[in-house]
Amino acid sequence: MHTGSVRILIVDDSPEIVETLRPVLLKDGHRVEVADNGRVGLELLTSFQPEVVLLDVVLPEIDGIEVCRRLREVSDAYVIMLTSKDHEVDRLAGLSAGADDYVVKPFFPKEVSARISAVGRRSRSQILASHDPLTNLANRRGLNDRLAAVVSQYDAAEGTAALLYMDLNEFKLVNDTYGHDTGDELIVAVANRLRSAVRSGTLVCRVGGDEFVIVLEDVQSASAAVATGNRILEQVQAEPVPCRKATLIPSLSMGISCLGDSAHTPEELLSQADLAMFEAKRKRLKECVAYTDLIGSGHLKNAQLRAKLSDAIRRSEFRMAYQPIMNAATGAVFGIEALIRWRVGDEEIPASEIMALAEDSKQIGVLGTWILRRSFKDYAALGRNDLKLHVNMSPDQVFETGFLKELLSACQESRIDPASVCLELVERGFSRDPNLAYTALRKVRDSGFSLAIDDFGVEYASMTNLLNAPVNWLKIDSSFVAEVHKNERLQRLVRGQIALAASMQVDLIAEGIENQEQADWLREAGCVLQQGFLYARPIETEDLAARVEEWSAAWGH
C-alpha cells in the first residue's frame, strides 16, 4: 500500500537498473520518468518537475555529481544517489553536491521504494525543514546550515568544534538477512541512543543510509573531542537492540575532525572526519579515530593509484609472482600461490591493495580475468601439473554471470586441468548474498576446481559458511601464526582451527611462516602444509621454473 503518488525521475544509463526499479515504483502508484544520461535528466527537471530524483553517479555526457549540483540551483527535489560501491569519494562528493541520501548497488527495489514512501509520508515543507523522515534527526541540509554558523563564529581562543562521523558496521548484512524493516528499527534505535548520549542542543544528524554526524561545539581540545567520541561509542554499543525479527548488537566506526587544525571549512570538516571514519572501519578499530595528515596523504595516494589503474590494466603493467606452498613433513613442494605485482615508480604495491583498488574503481572484472589467464599460462609453461596452483579471486567476481565460463575458457586456452587449480576467496565473499555465493561456488567445484577460504577466522569464521560453502581448504592467517610458538591462547585457538578442519573434512594451509619455531609447532600440531618467508619470498615468473627444480632436486621430488 502506498502513501500517495510521487513524481520520480530515474537518471541511470543501466537498462537493468531501470527495468528493476520502474515496475515497482509504478505499482506503488508513483509517476515515473527515465533519463539515460545527465543532459536529458536536467532537461526533464523543467518539464516533469520531479519530487524525487534517483541519480546514478556514473553517467554519460554529464556525470551524476555535476547533475546534482545543477539540479540544486533550480529544484528542491529529494535526491537519492545510486552508487556502485560504498566508497567514500562517490558518497561524499554526492552529499557535498546537495544529495539527500544514497543507496549502494546492488540493492533491492523495495529498499528504494521504502525510502521514497518515507519521503511521500511527509509534506514538502517538512522535507525542506531539514529533517530525516525516519529518525526525525537533522539531515544533510540541517547539518550544512549549522556547520556554516559554527565556522563563521569560530574563535580559537575559546576552544574548538569537532565533527564526529559514524557509520553502522555490517548494516547491509542486517538488511539482507532480516529485511529493511529490521534495518529501519536498528537505525531508529541508534539515532535515539545518539540523542541520549549528548547534551540537549547538540546537533545529531543522519546524513546517509547508515551514517550519522554529531557536531560538538565549544570543546576544549581535540583530545577532549576524542574522549567524548569514545564515550558516545561505548554508550550506543553497550546493549543489544531488540527488533521484531532479531536482537542485534550495534557496531559503529567513528572518525573525528576538529576545526582549526587542518579543517577550516564545513567541507573540510566533513571530508576529514569521513576519511578518519573509513580508517577506523578499515582497521576494524573499536575506538574513534582522529584525522591526521597521514590519513589524508594515504587517501590521496589511493585516489592517484585508482586513476592510474585503468591505464595499467590496458598496458599490462602488472606481473605475477609465485610463492611456494611446502609440505613441512617431507620438504616437498605442494603447490604455488599466484600473487599479482605492480610497481609504481619506486614503490611495489601489495597484492591486497591492488585488488582493493580494482574493487573500488569497479575494474575487478577486467583485472581478475587478466590474473586468471596470466597465472594459468605461467602454470602451463612450468610443466608441473603435480603441483596445485592457488589463485586469489575477489568476492565481486563470484557474482559475475560469466565467471565460470571465463574460468573454463582460461583453462582451455592454457590447456590445464581445472583439478590443478584452487581458487581462494575471503569470507566476506559470502556476506552479500550467501545463497547465491554457495550456488555459484558449487558450480565452480562441480567443474573440477578446488576452493579455499583465505584468512579464515579474521573476519567471520562462520559455521554456516563451513556448512554450505563447498570448500576444500581453510587457510590459517598469518595473524594467528606470528606468535603461535610461544602464546598459549593462540595455540589453543589454532588447535581449534585444526580440529574444526578435521571434523569438516577439509585441509589446512598455514600462511606467514617466518621462522623454524612456527613451522615446527604447526607441523607437530597437525598442519603440515605451510607457506611464508621461511621457505621463500614470492618468486618472479622468469625464475620460477629454476627454483622449483632446485627444491625438487634437494628433496628428491
Coordinates of C-alpha atoms in Angstrom, one line a residue:
M1 CA 0.0 0.0 0.0
H2 CA 1.5 3.3 -1.0
T3 CA 1.1 6.7 0.7
G4 CA 0.4 8.8 -2.3
S5 CA 1.7 9.5 -5.8
V6 CA 5.2 11.0 -6.0
R7 CA 6.8 12.3 -9.3
I8 CA 10.0 10.3 -9.6
L9 CA 12.8 10.8 -12.1
I10 CA 15.3 8.0 -12.6
V11 CA 18.6 9.1 -14.2
D12 CA 20.6 6.0 -14.9
D13 CA 22.1 4.6 -18.1
S14 CA 21.7 0.9 -16.9
P15 CA 18.7 -0.7 -18.5
E16 CA 18.8 -3.4 -15.8
I17 CA 18.5 -0.9 -13.0
V18 CA 15.7 1.0 -14.8
E19 CA 13.8 -2.3 -15.6
T20 CA 14.2 -3.4 -12.0
L21 CA 13.0 -0.1 -10.4
R22 CA 10.4 1.3 -12.7
P23 CA 7.7 -1.5 -12.4
V24 CA 8.0 -1.5 -8.6
L25 CA 7.6 2.3 -8.4
L26 CA 4.7 2.3 -10.9
K27 CA 3.0 -0.4 -8.9
D28 CA 3.3 1.8 -5.8
G29 CA 1.3 4.4 -7.6
H30 CA 4.1 6.8 -8.4
R31 CA 4.6 8.7 -11.7
V32 CA 8.0 7.8 -13.2
E33 CA 10.1 9.3 -16.0
V34 CA 13.5 8.0 -17.1
A35 CA 16.7 9.6 -18.5
D36 CA 19.6 7.6 -19.6
N37 CA 22.2 10.4 -19.4
G38 CA 22.8 13.6 -17.4
R39 CA 21.8 16.0 -20.1
V40 CA 18.4 14.5 -20.6
G41 CA 17.9 14.3 -16.8
L42 CA 18.5 18.1 -16.5
E43 CA 16.1 18.8 -19.3
L44 CA 13.3 16.8 -17.6
L45 CA 13.6 18.8 -14.4
T46 CA 11.7 21.7 -16.1
S47 CA 9.1 19.7 -17.9
F48 CA 8.4 16.9 -15.4
Q49 CA 9.3 18.7 -12.1
P50 CA 10.1 15.6 -10.1
E51 CA 9.7 15.5 -6.3
V52 CA 12.3 12.7 -6.0
V53 CA 15.3 12.0 -8.3
L54 CA 17.2 8.7 -8.3
L55 CA 20.5 9.7 -9.7
D56 CA 23.4 7.4 -10.7
V57 CA 26.9 8.7 -10.0
V58 CA 28.4 7.5 -13.3
L59 CA 26.6 8.8 -16.3
P60 CA 27.3 9.6 -20.0
E61 CA 27.7 13.3 -21.1
I62 CA 27.3 14.9 -17.6
D63 CA 28.1 12.8 -14.5
G64 CA 25.8 12.5 -11.6
I65 CA 27.7 14.8 -9.3
E66 CA 27.5 17.7 -11.7
V67 CA 23.9 16.9 -12.4
C68 CA 23.2 17.1 -8.7
R69 CA 25.0 20.5 -8.4
R70 CA 23.0 22.0 -11.3
L71 CA 19.7 20.4 -10.0
R72 CA 20.2 22.1 -6.7
E73 CA 20.2 25.5 -8.4
V74 CA 16.7 25.0 -9.8
S75 CA 14.9 22.3 -7.8
D76 CA 14.2 21.2 -4.2
A77 CA 13.7 17.6 -5.3
Y78 CA 14.8 14.9 -2.8
V79 CA 17.9 13.4 -4.4
I80 CA 19.0 9.8 -3.7
M81 CA 22.3 8.9 -5.3
L82 CA 22.8 5.4 -6.7
T83 CA 26.4 4.4 -6.1
S84 CA 28.0 1.2 -7.4
K85 CA 30.4 0.9 -4.4
D86 CA 30.2 2.0 -0.9
H87 CA 33.2 4.3 -1.5
E88 CA 33.8 7.5 0.4
V89 CA 34.7 9.6 -2.7
D90 CA 31.4 9.0 -4.5
R91 CA 29.3 9.3 -1.4
L92 CA 30.9 12.4 -0.1
A93 CA 31.0 14.1 -3.5
G94 CA 27.3 13.4 -3.9
L95 CA 26.3 14.7 -0.5
S96 CA 28.5 17.7 -0.9
A97 CA 26.8 18.4 -4.2
G98 CA 23.4 18.5 -2.4
A99 CA 22.1 14.9 -2.4
D100 CA 19.9 14.0 0.5
D101 CA 20.6 10.2 0.7
Y102 CA 22.3 7.4 -1.2
V103 CA 21.7 3.7 -2.0
V104 CA 24.5 1.3 -2.7
K105 CA 24.2 -1.1 -5.7
P106 CA 23.2 -3.9 -5.8
F107 CA 20.1 -3.0 -3.9
F108 CA 16.6 -4.4 -3.5
P109 CA 13.9 -2.3 -5.3
K110 CA 11.8 -2.4 -2.1
E111 CA 14.7 -0.6 -0.3
V112 CA 14.4 2.3 -2.7
S113 CA 10.6 2.2 -2.7
A114 CA 10.6 2.3 1.1
R115 CA 12.8 5.4 1.2
I116 CA 10.5 7.1 -1.4
S117 CA 7.4 6.2 0.6
A118 CA 9.1 7.7 3.7
V119 CA 9.6 10.9 1.7
G120 CA 6.0 10.8 0.5
R121 CA 4.6 10.5 4.0
R122 CA 6.0 13.9 4.9
S123 CA 4.9 17.2 3.4
R124 CA 7.2 19.1 1.2
S125 CA 7.7 21.8 3.9
Q126 CA 8.8 19.1 6.4
I127 CA 11.4 17.8 4.0
L128 CA 12.7 21.3 3.4
A129 CA 12.8 21.8 7.2
S130 CA 16.0 19.8 7.1
H131 CA 14.9 16.7 9.0
D132 CA 15.4 13.0 8.2
P133 CA 11.9 11.3 7.7
L134 CA 12.8 8.1 9.5
T135 CA 14.6 9.3 12.6
N136 CA 13.5 13.0 12.8
L137 CA 17.2 13.9 13.1
A138 CA 18.6 16.8 11.2
N139 CA 19.5 15.8 7.6
R140 CA 22.3 17.0 5.4
R141 CA 20.7 20.4 4.8
G142 CA 20.3 20.9 8.5
L143 CA 23.9 19.9 9.0
N144 CA 25.1 22.4 6.4
D145 CA 23.3 25.2 8.0
R146 CA 24.7 24.5 11.4
L147 CA 28.3 24.0 10.2
A148 CA 28.2 27.3 8.3
A149 CA 27.2 29.1 11.5
V150 CA 29.9 27.2 13.6
V151 CA 32.6 28.0 11.1
S152 CA 31.7 31.7 10.9
Q153 CA 31.7 32.1 14.7
Y154 CA 34.9 30.1 15.3
D155 CA 37.3 31.6 17.8
A156 CA 40.5 29.6 18.5
A157 CA 40.9 31.3 21.9
E158 CA 37.6 29.8 23.1
G159 CA 38.4 26.2 22.2
T160 CA 37.4 24.2 19.1
A161 CA 34.5 22.5 17.4
A162 CA 34.5 18.9 16.4
L163 CA 32.6 16.8 13.8
L164 CA 32.0 13.1 14.6
Y165 CA 31.3 11.0 11.6
M166 CA 29.8 7.5 12.3
D167 CA 28.9 4.5 10.1
L168 CA 27.0 1.4 11.2
N169 CA 29.1 -1.7 10.5
E170 CA 27.6 -4.5 8.5
F171 CA 24.3 -2.7 8.1
K172 CA 23.8 -4.1 4.6
L173 CA 24.1 -7.6 6.0
V174 CA 21.3 -6.7 8.5
N175 CA 19.1 -5.6 5.6
D176 CA 19.9 -8.6 3.5
T177 CA 19.4 -11.1 6.4
Y178 CA 16.4 -9.7 8.2
G179 CA 14.8 -7.2 5.8
H180 CA 14.6 -3.4 5.6
D181 CA 12.0 -3.1 8.3
T182 CA 14.6 -4.5 10.8
G183 CA 17.2 -2.2 9.3
D184 CA 15.0 0.7 10.0
E185 CA 14.4 -0.4 13.6
L186 CA 18.1 -0.5 14.1
I187 CA 18.6 2.9 12.6
V188 CA 15.9 4.4 14.8
A189 CA 17.4 2.8 17.9
V190 CA 20.9 4.0 17.2
A191 CA 19.5 7.5 16.5
N192 CA 17.7 7.6 19.8
R193 CA 20.9 6.4 21.6
L194 CA 22.9 9.1 20.0
R195 CA 20.4 11.7 21.1
S196 CA 20.6 10.4 24.6
A197 CA 24.4 10.3 24.6
V198 CA 24.9 14.1 24.0
R199 CA 23.7 17.2 25.8
S200 CA 20.5 18.9 24.8
G201 CA 21.0 21.3 21.9
T202 CA 23.9 19.2 20.4
L203 CA 23.2 18.6 16.7
V204 CA 22.8 15.0 15.7
C205 CA 22.2 14.2 12.0
R206 CA 21.5 11.3 9.8
V207 CA 23.4 12.0 6.5
G208 CA 23.1 8.7 4.7
G209 CA 21.5 5.3 4.8
D210 CA 23.6 4.1 7.8
E211 CA 25.6 7.2 8.6
F212 CA 25.3 9.8 11.4
V213 CA 27.1 13.0 12.3
I214 CA 27.3 14.8 15.6
V215 CA 28.6 18.4 15.9
L216 CA 30.3 19.2 19.2
E217 CA 30.6 22.9 19.8
D218 CA 32.8 24.6 22.3
V219 CA 35.0 21.6 23.2
Q220 CA 38.3 22.4 24.9
S221 CA 40.7 20.3 22.7
A222 CA 41.0 17.6 20.1
S223 CA 41.8 15.1 22.9
A224 CA 38.6 16.1 24.7
A225 CA 36.6 15.5 21.5
V226 CA 38.1 12.0 21.1
A227 CA 37.2 11.2 24.7
T228 CA 33.7 12.3 24.1
G229 CA 33.5 10.3 20.9
N230 CA 34.7 7.1 22.7
R231 CA 32.1 7.7 25.5
I232 CA 29.4 8.0 22.8
L233 CA 30.5 4.8 21.1
E234 CA 30.5 2.9 24.4
Q235 CA 27.0 4.2 25.3
V236 CA 25.5 3.4 21.9
Q237 CA 27.1 -0.1 21.7
A238 CA 26.6 -1.1 25.3
E239 CA 23.3 -3.0 24.9
P240 CA 21.8 -5.1 22.2
V241 CA 18.9 -3.7 20.2
P242 CA 15.7 -5.8 20.4
C243 CA 14.0 -5.7 17.0
R244 CA 10.9 -7.7 16.0
K245 CA 12.8 -10.3 13.9
A246 CA 16.2 -10.4 15.8
T247 CA 18.2 -8.9 18.6
L248 CA 21.1 -7.0 17.1
I249 CA 24.3 -5.7 18.6
P250 CA 25.0 -2.3 17.2
S251 CA 28.6 -1.6 16.0
L252 CA 29.8 1.7 14.8
S253 CA 33.0 3.1 13.3
M254 CA 33.8 6.7 14.1
G255 CA 36.1 9.4 12.7
I256 CA 36.7 12.9 14.1
S257 CA 37.9 16.1 12.7
C258 CA 38.4 19.4 14.6
L259 CA 38.0 22.9 13.4
G260 CA 41.2 24.9 13.2
D261 CA 43.6 22.0 12.9
S262 CA 43.7 21.3 9.2
A263 CA 40.0 21.9 8.7
H264 CA 38.8 25.4 8.2
T265 CA 35.6 25.0 6.2
P266 CA 32.4 22.8 6.6
E267 CA 33.5 20.8 3.6
E268 CA 37.0 20.1 5.1
L269 CA 35.4 19.1 8.4
L270 CA 33.1 16.6 6.7
S271 CA 35.8 15.3 4.4
Q272 CA 38.4 14.7 7.1
A273 CA 36.0 13.1 9.6
D274 CA 34.8 10.8 6.8
L275 CA 38.3 9.7 5.9
A276 CA 39.1 9.1 9.6
M277 CA 35.9 7.0 9.9
F278 CA 37.0 4.9 7.0
E279 CA 40.4 4.4 8.6
A280 CA 38.6 3.1 11.7
K281 CA 36.4 0.8 9.6
R282 CA 39.4 -0.4 7.5
K283 CA 41.4 -1.3 10.6
R284 CA 38.3 -2.6 12.5
L285 CA 39.1 -0.3 15.4
K286 CA 36.7 -0.2 18.3
E287 CA 37.7 3.4 19.3
C288 CA 37.2 6.6 17.3
V289 CA 40.0 7.8 15.0
A290 CA 41.1 11.4 14.8
Y291 CA 42.0 12.7 11.4
T292 CA 45.7 13.2 10.7
D293 CA 47.7 14.4 7.7
L294 CA 49.0 10.8 7.4
I295 CA 45.4 9.6 6.8
G296 CA 44.9 12.3 4.3
S297 CA 48.0 11.5 2.4
G298 CA 47.1 7.8 2.3
H299 CA 43.7 8.7 0.8
L300 CA 45.3 10.9 -1.8
K301 CA 47.8 8.2 -2.7
N302 CA 44.9 5.7 -3.2
A303 CA 43.0 8.2 -5.3
Q304 CA 46.0 8.7 -7.5
L305 CA 46.5 4.9 -7.8
R306 CA 42.9 4.4 -8.8
A307 CA 43.3 7.0 -11.5
K308 CA 46.4 5.1 -12.9
L309 CA 44.8 1.6 -12.7
S310 CA 42.9 1.7 -16.0
D311 CA 46.0 2.6 -17.9
A312 CA 48.0 -0.1 -16.1
I313 CA 45.4 -2.8 -17.0
R314 CA 45.3 -1.6 -20.6
R315 CA 49.1 -1.6 -20.9
S316 CA 49.5 -4.9 -18.9
E317 CA 51.8 -3.2 -16.5
F318 CA 51.2 -5.9 -13.9
R319 CA 53.2 -9.0 -13.4
M320 CA 52.8 -12.2 -11.4
A321 CA 55.0 -13.7 -8.7
Y322 CA 54.6 -17.1 -7.1
Q323 CA 55.1 -18.3 -3.5
P324 CA 55.6 -22.0 -2.8
I325 CA 53.3 -24.0 -0.5
M326 CA 55.5 -26.6 1.2
N327 CA 54.9 -29.9 2.9
A328 CA 56.8 -29.3 6.2
A329 CA 56.8 -33.1 7.0
T330 CA 58.5 -34.1 3.7
G331 CA 60.1 -30.9 2.4
A332 CA 58.3 -31.4 -0.9
V333 CA 56.7 -28.6 -2.9
F334 CA 52.9 -29.0 -2.7
G335 CA 51.8 -26.0 -4.8
I336 CA 52.3 -22.4 -5.7
E337 CA 50.2 -19.3 -4.9
A338 CA 49.9 -16.7 -7.7
L339 CA 50.3 -13.1 -6.4
I340 CA 49.8 -10.0 -8.6
R341 CA 52.5 -7.3 -8.6
W342 CA 52.5 -3.7 -9.7
R343 CA 55.4 -1.3 -9.5
V344 CA 54.6 2.4 -9.5
G345 CA 57.7 4.5 -9.6
D346 CA 60.0 3.1 -6.9
E347 CA 57.1 1.5 -4.9
E348 CA 55.9 -2.0 -5.1
I349 CA 52.1 -2.1 -4.5
P350 CA 50.9 -5.1 -2.4
A351 CA 48.6 -7.6 -3.9
S352 CA 45.8 -6.9 -1.4
E353 CA 46.0 -3.2 -2.1
I354 CA 45.8 -3.8 -5.9
M355 CA 42.7 -5.9 -5.5
A356 CA 41.1 -3.3 -3.2
L357 CA 41.8 -0.5 -5.7
A358 CA 40.3 -2.6 -8.5
E359 CA 37.2 -3.3 -6.5
D360 CA 36.8 0.4 -5.5
S361 CA 37.2 1.6 -9.1
K362 CA 34.8 -1.2 -10.5
Q363 CA 37.6 -2.7 -12.6
I364 CA 38.0 -6.0 -10.7
G365 CA 36.3 -8.0 -13.5
V366 CA 38.9 -6.9 -16.1
L367 CA 41.8 -7.3 -13.7
G368 CA 40.5 -10.6 -12.4
T369 CA 40.4 -12.0 -15.9
W370 CA 44.0 -10.9 -16.5
I371 CA 45.2 -12.6 -13.4
L372 CA 43.4 -15.9 -14.3
R373 CA 44.7 -16.0 -17.8
R374 CA 48.3 -14.9 -16.9
S375 CA 48.6 -17.3 -13.9
F376 CA 47.2 -20.2 -15.9
K377 CA 49.6 -19.5 -18.8
D378 CA 52.6 -19.4 -16.3
Y379 CA 51.5 -22.6 -14.7
A380 CA 51.2 -24.4 -18.0
A381 CA 54.7 -23.2 -19.0
L382 CA 56.0 -24.6 -15.7
G383 CA 55.0 -28.1 -16.8
R384 CA 54.5 -29.3 -13.3
N385 CA 50.9 -30.5 -13.1
D386 CA 51.8 -32.4 -9.9
L387 CA 51.7 -29.0 -8.2
K388 CA 48.5 -27.2 -7.2
L389 CA 48.0 -23.6 -8.5
H390 CA 46.3 -21.3 -5.9
V391 CA 44.8 -18.1 -7.3
N392 CA 43.1 -15.4 -5.3
M393 CA 39.8 -14.0 -6.6
S394 CA 37.7 -11.1 -5.5
P395 CA 34.3 -11.7 -3.9
D396 CA 32.9 -9.4 -6.6
Q397 CA 33.9 -11.9 -9.3
V398 CA 31.8 -14.7 -7.8
F399 CA 28.6 -12.8 -8.6
E400 CA 29.5 -12.1 -12.2
T401 CA 27.3 -14.0 -14.6
G402 CA 30.1 -15.2 -16.9
F403 CA 32.6 -16.1 -14.1
L404 CA 32.5 -19.9 -14.6
K405 CA 32.6 -19.6 -18.4
E406 CA 35.6 -17.3 -18.1
L407 CA 37.4 -19.8 -15.8
L408 CA 36.8 -22.7 -18.1
S409 CA 37.8 -20.6 -21.1
A410 CA 41.1 -19.7 -19.4
C411 CA 41.8 -23.4 -18.7
Q412 CA 41.1 -24.4 -22.3
E413 CA 43.3 -21.6 -23.6
S414 CA 46.3 -22.7 -21.4
R415 CA 45.4 -26.4 -21.7
I416 CA 45.4 -27.0 -18.0
D417 CA 43.1 -29.3 -15.9
P418 CA 40.6 -27.5 -13.6
A419 CA 41.6 -30.1 -11.0
S420 CA 45.0 -28.4 -10.9
V421 CA 43.6 -25.1 -9.7
C422 CA 42.5 -23.9 -6.3
L423 CA 40.6 -20.6 -6.1
E424 CA 41.0 -18.7 -2.9
L425 CA 38.2 -16.4 -1.5
V426 CA 37.9 -14.5 1.7
E427 CA 34.7 -14.9 3.8
R428 CA 33.2 -11.5 3.0
G429 CA 32.5 -13.1 -0.4
F430 CA 29.6 -14.8 1.2
S431 CA 28.2 -11.8 3.1
R432 CA 26.4 -10.0 0.2
D433 CA 24.2 -12.9 -0.8
P434 CA 25.2 -16.2 0.8
N435 CA 22.9 -18.5 -1.1
L436 CA 23.9 -17.0 -4.4
A437 CA 27.5 -17.4 -3.5
Y438 CA 27.1 -21.0 -2.4
T439 CA 25.3 -21.8 -5.6
A440 CA 27.9 -20.2 -7.8
L441 CA 30.8 -21.9 -6.0
R442 CA 29.1 -25.3 -6.2
K443 CA 29.1 -24.9 -9.9
V444 CA 32.7 -24.0 -9.9
R445 CA 33.6 -27.0 -7.8
D446 CA 31.4 -29.3 -9.9
S447 CA 33.5 -28.2 -12.8
G448 CA 36.6 -29.7 -11.2
F449 CA 38.2 -26.7 -9.4
S450 CA 39.2 -26.7 -5.7
L451 CA 38.1 -23.9 -3.4
A452 CA 39.8 -22.4 -0.3
I453 CA 38.6 -19.9 2.3
D454 CA 41.5 -17.5 2.7
D455 CA 42.3 -15.6 6.0
F456 CA 39.9 -17.9 7.8
G457 CA 38.8 -16.5 11.2
V458 CA 40.0 -13.0 10.6
E459 CA 36.5 -11.6 9.7
Y460 CA 33.8 -14.1 10.3
A461 CA 34.8 -17.8 10.9
S462 CA 31.2 -18.6 10.1
M463 CA 29.9 -22.1 10.8
T464 CA 27.2 -21.5 8.3
N465 CA 29.8 -20.9 5.5
L466 CA 31.6 -24.0 6.5
L467 CA 28.4 -26.0 6.3
N468 CA 27.2 -24.7 3.0
A469 CA 30.2 -23.5 1.0
P470 CA 31.8 -26.4 -0.9
V471 CA 35.4 -25.6 0.2
N472 CA 38.4 -28.0 0.2
W473 CA 40.8 -25.8 2.2
L474 CA 41.0 -23.4 5.0
K475 CA 44.0 -21.1 5.2
I476 CA 45.2 -20.1 8.7
D477 CA 46.0 -16.4 8.6
S478 CA 49.5 -15.1 9.4
S479 CA 48.0 -13.1 12.3
F480 CA 47.4 -16.4 14.1
V481 CA 50.8 -17.7 13.2
A482 CA 53.1 -14.9 14.3
E483 CA 53.2 -15.8 18.0
V484 CA 51.8 -19.4 17.8
H485 CA 55.1 -21.0 19.0
K486 CA 55.1 -19.0 22.3
N487 CA 51.5 -17.9 23.0
E488 CA 49.3 -20.4 24.7
R489 CA 46.0 -18.7 23.8
L490 CA 47.0 -18.6 20.2
Q491 CA 48.0 -22.3 20.4
R492 CA 44.5 -23.2 21.8
L493 CA 42.8 -21.2 19.0
V494 CA 44.9 -22.7 16.2
R495 CA 44.4 -26.2 17.6
G496 CA 40.7 -25.5 17.5
Q497 CA 41.0 -24.5 13.8
I498 CA 42.9 -27.7 13.1
A499 CA 40.3 -29.8 14.9
L500 CA 37.5 -27.9 13.1
A501 CA 39.0 -28.6 9.7
A502 CA 39.5 -32.3 10.5
S503 CA 35.8 -32.6 11.6
M504 CA 34.6 -30.9 8.5
Q505 CA 36.9 -33.0 6.3
V506 CA 38.8 -30.0 4.8
D507 CA 42.5 -29.5 4.6
L508 CA 44.6 -26.7 6.1
I509 CA 47.4 -24.4 4.9
A510 CA 49.2 -22.0 7.3
E511 CA 50.4 -18.7 5.9
G512 CA 53.1 -16.3 7.1
I513 CA 55.6 -18.8 8.4
E514 CA 58.8 -16.8 9.1
N515 CA 60.8 -19.0 11.4
Q516 CA 61.5 -22.6 12.2
E517 CA 59.8 -22.5 15.6
Q518 CA 56.5 -21.6 14.0
A519 CA 56.9 -24.3 11.3
D520 CA 57.8 -27.0 13.9
W521 CA 54.9 -26.1 16.2
L522 CA 52.3 -26.2 13.3
R523 CA 53.7 -29.4 11.9
E524 CA 53.5 -31.1 15.3
A525 CA 50.0 -29.8 15.8
G526 CA 48.9 -31.3 12.5
C527 CA 49.2 -28.5 9.9
V528 CA 51.9 -29.7 7.6
L529 CA 51.2 -27.5 4.5
Q530 CA 52.8 -24.1 5.0
Q531 CA 53.9 -21.1 3.2
G532 CA 55.9 -18.0 4.1
F533 CA 59.3 -16.2 4.0
L534 CA 60.9 -19.1 5.9
Y535 CA 60.6 -21.2 2.7
A536 CA 60.7 -18.4 0.0
R537 CA 59.6 -15.0 -0.8
P538 CA 57.4 -14.6 -3.8
I539 CA 59.4 -15.6 -6.9
E540 CA 59.2 -13.7 -10.2
T541 CA 57.8 -15.7 -13.2
E542 CA 61.2 -15.9 -15.0
D543 CA 62.9 -17.5 -12.0
L544 CA 60.1 -19.9 -11.0
A545 CA 61.0 -23.0 -13.1
A546 CA 64.6 -23.0 -11.9
R547 CA 63.6 -22.6 -8.2
V548 CA 61.0 -25.3 -8.4
E549 CA 63.6 -27.7 -9.9
E550 CA 66.1 -26.8 -7.1
W551 CA 63.6 -27.7 -4.4
S552 CA 62.6 -30.9 -6.1
A553 CA 66.2 -32.0 -6.6
A554 CA 67.1 -31.1 -3.0
W555 CA 64.2 -33.2 -1.6
G556 CA 64.2 -35.9 -4.2
H557 CA 60.8 -34.9 -5.8

